[in-house]
Tab-separated table of C-alpha atoms and ligand atoms in Angstrom:
chain	number	residue	atom	x	y	z
E	268	MET	CA	19.858	39.515	-17.439
E	269	GLU	CA	16.469	38.281	-18.071
E	270	THR	CA	15.729	35.700	-14.610
E	271	ARG	CA	13.071	33.121	-15.478
E	272	SER	CA	10.129	32.965	-13.527
E	273	LEU	CA	8.551	30.146	-11.024
E	274	ILE	CA	5.718	30.632	-12.114
E	275	ALA	CA	7.821	29.685	-16.106
E	276	ASP	CA	9.691	27.339	-14.357
E	277	ASN	CA	6.616	25.111	-12.873
E	278	LEU	CA	4.666	25.876	-16.003
E	279	ALA	CA	7.214	24.335	-18.435
E	280	SER	CA	8.298	21.725	-15.924
E	281	VAL	CA	4.166	20.851	-15.723
E	282	LYS	CA	3.663	20.997	-19.653
E	283	GLN	CA	7.114	18.246	-19.850
E	284	ARG	CA	5.478	16.048	-17.515
E	285	MET	CA	2.088	15.824	-19.573
E	286	ALA	CA	4.509	15.183	-22.300
E	287	SER	CA	5.958	12.539	-20.672
E	288	ALA	CA	2.733	10.952	-19.926
E	289	ALA	CA	1.151	10.791	-23.358
E	290	ARG	CA	4.320	9.593	-24.474
E	291	LYS	CA	4.382	6.659	-22.248
E	292	ALA	CA	0.877	5.858	-22.727
E	293	GLY	CA	1.020	6.141	-26.363
E	294	ARG	CA	-0.291	8.700	-27.117
E	295	ASP	CA	0.068	11.894	-29.236
E	296	PRO	CA	1.571	14.871	-26.953
E	297	GLN	CA	-0.506	17.206	-28.916
E	298	ASP	CA	-3.955	15.967	-28.053
E	299	VAL	CA	-4.295	16.235	-23.984
E	300	ARG	CA	-4.255	20.045	-22.859
E	301	LEU	CA	-2.867	21.997	-19.630
E	302	VAL	CA	-6.315	24.353	-18.107
E	303	ALA	CA	-4.618	26.374	-15.552
E	304	VAL	CA	-6.274	26.195	-12.893
E	305	THR	CA	-6.523	30.194	-11.582
E	306	LYS	CA	-8.845	30.369	-8.743
E	307	THR	CA	-7.483	32.732	-6.136
E	308	VAL	CA	-5.007	33.736	-8.119
E	309	SER	CA	-4.018	37.105	-8.672
E	310	VAL	CA	-3.866	38.556	-12.241
E	311	GLU	CA	-0.580	39.916	-11.943
E	312	LYS	CA	0.296	36.171	-12.014
E	313	ILE	CA	-2.155	35.178	-14.498
E	314	ALA	CA	-0.475	37.946	-16.496
E	315	GLU	CA	2.967	36.385	-16.280
E	316	ALA	CA	1.820	32.558	-17.401
E	317	ALA	CA	-0.171	33.870	-19.631
E	318	ARG	CA	3.225	36.350	-21.152
E	319	VAL	CA	5.204	32.402	-20.515
E	320	GLY	CA	2.864	30.654	-22.780
E	321	GLY	CA	0.110	28.979	-20.259
E	322	CYS	CA	-3.223	30.169	-22.580
E	323	VAL	CA	-6.025	28.431	-21.167
E	324	PHE	CA	-6.835	29.208	-17.482
E	325	GLY	CA	-9.907	28.246	-15.091
E	326	GLU	CA	-12.341	29.469	-12.815
E	327	ASN	CA	-15.002	28.257	-10.168
E	328	LYS	CA	-16.332	31.453	-9.578
E	329	VAL	CA	-18.715	33.667	-11.651
E	330	GLN	CA	-17.856	36.533	-9.849
E	331	GLU	CA	-13.958	35.987	-9.659
E	332	ALA	CA	-13.428	35.251	-12.838
E	333	SER	CA	-15.075	38.332	-14.441
E	334	GLU	CA	-13.431	40.299	-12.631
E	335	LYS	CA	-10.141	38.795	-13.834
E	336	ILE	CA	-10.976	38.418	-17.372
E	337	GLU	CA	-12.383	42.642	-17.782
E	338	LYS	CA	-8.524	43.045	-16.693
E	339	LEU	CA	-6.496	40.599	-18.994
E	340	GLY	CA	-9.807	39.801	-21.961
E	341	THR	CA	-10.555	36.875	-24.277
E	342	GLU	CA	-7.517	37.901	-27.185
E	343	SER	CA	-4.280	36.159	-26.059
E	344	CYS	CA	-6.370	34.414	-22.155
E	345	HIS	CA	-8.369	31.640	-22.867
E	346	TRP	CA	-10.692	31.200	-19.929
E	347	HIS	CA	-12.819	27.967	-18.567
E	348	PHE	CA	-15.581	27.465	-15.786
E	349	ILE	CA	-14.629	24.115	-13.683
E	350	GLY	CA	-16.649	25.245	-10.173
E	351	ARG	CA	-20.083	24.999	-9.173
E	352	LEU	CA	-22.449	27.143	-11.214
E	353	GLN	CA	-24.986	28.406	-9.299
E	354	ARG	CA	-28.378	29.382	-12.090
E	355	ASN	CA	-28.446	32.601	-10.857
E	356	LYS	CA	-25.105	33.430	-12.237
E	357	VAL	CA	-25.230	31.847	-15.529
E	358	LYS	CA	-26.459	34.693	-17.160
E	359	TYR	CA	-22.948	36.266	-17.211
E	360	ILE	CA	-21.239	33.179	-18.287
E	361	PRO	CA	-22.480	33.578	-22.046
E	362	GLY	CA	-19.041	34.629	-23.867
E	363	LEU	CA	-16.945	34.956	-21.039
E	364	PHE	CA	-16.167	30.949	-20.890
E	365	GLU	CA	-14.667	28.359	-23.864
E	366	LEU	CA	-16.187	25.215	-22.272
E	367	ILE	CA	-18.194	24.932	-18.804
E	368	HIS	CA	-16.444	21.934	-17.424
E	369	SER	CA	-19.429	21.449	-14.592
E	370	VAL	CA	-22.633	21.124	-16.121
E	371	ASP	CA	-24.867	17.575	-14.232
E	372	ASN	CA	-28.575	18.736	-14.100
E	373	SER	CA	-30.834	19.119	-17.197
E	374	GLU	CA	-31.779	22.705	-15.228
E	375	LEU	CA	-28.694	24.140	-15.567
E	376	ALA	CA	-28.185	23.169	-19.008
E	377	GLU	CA	-31.515	24.441	-20.179
E	378	ASP	CA	-30.295	27.672	-18.655
E	379	ILE	CA	-26.696	27.912	-20.541
E	380	HIS	CA	-28.762	26.976	-23.555
E	381	HIS	CA	-31.310	30.300	-22.698
E	382	TYR	CA	-28.669	32.593	-22.169
E	383	SER	CA	-26.215	31.190	-25.038
E	384	LEU	CA	-29.181	31.670	-27.407
E	385	LYS	CA	-29.764	35.120	-25.946
E	386	HIS	CA	-26.377	35.906	-26.869
E	387	ASP	CA	-26.581	34.535	-30.279
E	388	ARG	CA	-24.030	31.975	-29.244
E	389	VAL	CA	-23.461	28.448	-28.930
E	390	THR	CA	-21.611	27.975	-25.846
E	391	PRO	CA	-19.359	24.776	-25.539
E	392	VAL	CA	-20.291	21.934	-22.013
E	393	LEU	CA	-18.855	18.969	-20.442
E	394	ILE	CA	-21.265	16.851	-18.566
E	395	GLN	CA	-19.371	16.225	-14.773
E	396	VAL	CA	-20.165	12.680	-13.742
E	397	ASN	CA	-19.919	11.340	-9.594
E	398	VAL	CA	-17.964	8.726	-10.933
E	399	SER	CA	-16.667	7.640	-7.261
E	400	GLY	CA	-20.554	7.957	-5.831
E	401	GLU	CA	-19.000	9.953	-3.302
E	402	THR	CA	-22.407	11.875	-1.673
E	403	SER	CA	-21.180	15.021	-1.175
E	404	LYS	CA	-19.964	15.665	-4.736
E	405	SER	CA	-21.581	16.823	-7.477
E	406	GLY	CA	-21.565	15.353	-10.863
E	407	VAL	CA	-24.348	13.178	-12.125
E	408	HIS	CA	-24.542	9.270	-11.485
E	409	PRO	CA	-22.645	7.385	-13.567
E	410	ASN	CA	-26.889	5.732	-14.594
E	411	ASP	CA	-28.311	8.757	-15.010
E	412	LEU	CA	-25.660	9.843	-17.635
E	413	GLU	CA	-27.483	8.483	-20.565
E	414	GLU	CA	-31.159	10.004	-19.565
E	415	LEU	CA	-29.057	13.329	-19.020
E	416	LEU	CA	-27.544	13.373	-22.023
E	417	ALA	CA	-30.671	11.977	-23.781
E	418	MET	CA	-32.762	14.980	-22.367
E	419	VAL	CA	-30.055	18.127	-23.509
E	420	ARG	CA	-28.906	16.750	-27.232
E	421	TYR	CA	-31.526	19.458	-28.674
E	422	LEU	CA	-30.369	22.379	-26.584
E	423	ASN	CA	-28.532	23.602	-29.493
E	424	GLY	CA	-27.949	26.727	-27.434
E	425	ILE	CA	-25.060	24.680	-26.469
E	426	SER	CA	-22.785	22.096	-27.364
E	427	VAL	CA	-22.135	18.644	-25.230
E	428	ARG	CA	-18.123	17.557	-25.678
E	429	GLY	CA	-17.300	14.859	-23.265
E	430	LEU	CA	-16.903	13.995	-20.236
E	431	MET	CA	-15.546	15.714	-17.024
E	432	THR	CA	-14.658	13.867	-13.041
E	433	ILE	CA	-13.150	15.322	-10.025
E	434	PRO	CA	-12.550	12.053	-7.958
E	435	PRO	CA	-12.107	11.298	-4.170
E	436	PHE	CA	-8.605	12.891	-3.056
E	437	ASP	CA	-5.835	11.256	-2.216
E	438	PRO	CA	-2.160	11.789	-2.017
E	439	ASP	CA	-1.284	8.683	-3.604
E	440	PRO	CA	-1.965	8.726	-7.048
E	441	GLU	CA	-2.577	5.931	-7.677
E	442	LYS	CA	-5.919	5.867	-5.935
E	443	SER	CA	-7.720	8.186	-8.566
E	444	ARG	CA	-6.372	5.571	-11.500
E	445	PRO	CA	-10.070	3.842	-11.123
E	446	HIS	CA	-11.882	6.509	-11.289
E	447	PHE	CA	-10.549	7.978	-14.780
E	448	ALA	CA	-11.119	4.798	-16.393
E	449	ALA	CA	-14.310	4.457	-15.035
E	450	LEU	CA	-14.706	7.678	-16.401
E	451	ARG	CA	-13.092	6.598	-19.670
E	452	LYS	CA	-15.364	3.491	-19.870
E	453	LEU	CA	-18.312	5.468	-19.724
E	454	ARG	CA	-17.752	8.045	-22.693
E	455	ASP	CA	-17.106	4.936	-23.986
E	456	ARG	CA	-19.977	3.825	-23.896
E	457	MET	CA	-21.672	7.187	-24.450
E	458	LYS	CA	-19.866	7.349	-27.678
E	459	ALA	CA	-20.968	3.630	-29.346
E	460	VAL	CA	-24.450	4.304	-28.231
E	461	ASN	CA	-24.281	7.083	-30.261
E	462	ILE	CA	-26.162	9.873	-29.029
E	463	GLU	CA	-27.105	12.434	-31.781
E	464	ASN	CA	-25.962	16.243	-31.416
E	465	ILE	CA	-24.285	14.824	-28.140
E	466	ALA	CA	-20.475	14.679	-29.076
E	467	MET	CA	-18.051	12.648	-26.685
E	468	ASP	CA	-14.290	13.362	-27.531
E	469	GLU	CA	-13.284	15.394	-25.025
E	470	LEU	CA	-12.033	13.784	-20.792
E	471	SER	CA	-11.224	16.388	-17.938
E	472	MET	CA	-9.148	14.452	-15.265
E	473	GLY	CA	-6.279	15.193	-13.432
E	474	MET	CA	-5.140	17.962	-10.731
E	475	SER	CA	-2.071	18.986	-9.467
E	476	ASN	CA	-1.887	15.380	-7.854
E	477	ASP	CA	-2.792	12.786	-10.289
E	478	PHE	CA	-2.294	14.401	-13.832
E	479	GLU	CA	-0.139	11.903	-15.159
E	480	VAL	CA	-2.224	9.082	-13.689
E	481	ALA	CA	-4.868	11.057	-15.308
E	482	ILE	CA	-3.394	10.854	-19.441
E	483	GLU	CA	-2.724	7.540	-19.465
E	484	GLU	CA	-5.969	7.282	-18.691
E	485	GLY	CA	-6.808	9.163	-21.257
E	486	ALA	CA	-7.767	12.650	-20.720
E	487	THR	CA	-7.337	15.644	-23.369
E	488	TRP	CA	-8.091	18.604	-20.849
E	489	VAL	CA	-6.090	18.075	-17.112
E	490	ARG	CA	-6.746	21.002	-14.518
E	491	VAL	CA	-3.620	21.722	-12.427
E	492	GLY	CA	-3.229	24.434	-9.846
E	493	THR	CA	-0.877	24.214	-7.106
E	494	ALA	CA	1.674	22.780	-9.612
E	495	ILE	CA	1.831	25.386	-11.593
E	496	PHE	CA	0.833	28.443	-9.113
E	497	GLY	CA	2.027	27.160	-5.596
E	498	GLU	CA	-0.335	26.802	-2.140
E	499	ARG	CA	-3.478	28.635	-2.909
E	500	GLU	CA	-4.584	31.264	0.564
E	501	ALA	CA	-7.609	30.024	2.456
E	502	HIS	CA	-10.183	31.878	0.479
J	184	PLP	C1	-8.763	23.872	-7.760
J	184	PLP	C2	-9.677	23.263	-9.330
J	184	PLP	C3	-8.481	21.848	-9.836
J	184	PLP	C4	-6.605	22.393	-9.041
J	184	PLP	O1	-6.094	21.556	-8.703
J	184	PLP	P1	-4.572	21.278	-8.215
J	184	PLP	O2	-4.850	20.739	-7.030
J	184	PLP	O3	-5.007	22.910	-7.354
J	184	PLP	O4	-4.387	21.212	-9.474
J	184	PLP	C5	-8.967	21.641	-10.836
J	184	PLP	N1	-10.257	20.868	-11.037
J	184	PLP	C6	-11.086	22.202	-10.053
J	184	PLP	C7	-12.524	21.194	-10.367
J	184	PLP	C8	-10.549	22.582	-9.042
J	184	PLP	O5	-11.808	22.939	-8.500
């Protein structure tokens, strides 16, 4: 008799909660996709998640990710990069990641463009925005977003698809709502400005603690780790 694993149960429950949050907001559940965040998670556990149907994984360190990708491949597993990207690691990323969620300056955008073209690729990216204005956080300031988009729009090695944010952690998910709403409004404003070569369709926002609120506010990608794989060990 096969017993369902904890990861399978957790994944099923996260997907169910995602779908009901979408329906509650009058959205099509198909429009909200899951990045299962696998930083610090073992290859065995990721393989289990892939087996039971969570097939987009998010990593935040290039070295750790490339070791896992080497073992698990890119055929049945899809990989996104969600962390702070050091410029000296950019040369490794074309071909590894299908979406970079965390571009927040033009130098980084130029490096990704450069190495992508070198590998005959176009790398889809999101622009990370610091909507809360916390000084410790990565992300472009909302007031500087339009200028950044105008600077990167001719980089044909990247393809800007939308925006991402990480609000300050608060145990109360409702505290994240204004930040998510702010990112959606910013996305709508940039869409209206209609910058050439820039798509503004994706909103990457919401983590284990607040993904339902993020979906109500328009998330198209949620990034969920702990609720699927359990608490991470310090790393
Ligand atoms: C770790 C991480 C997540 C997932 O966080 P959980 O609270 O474990 O769901 C999401 N996004 C980013 C950028 C992360 O670094």
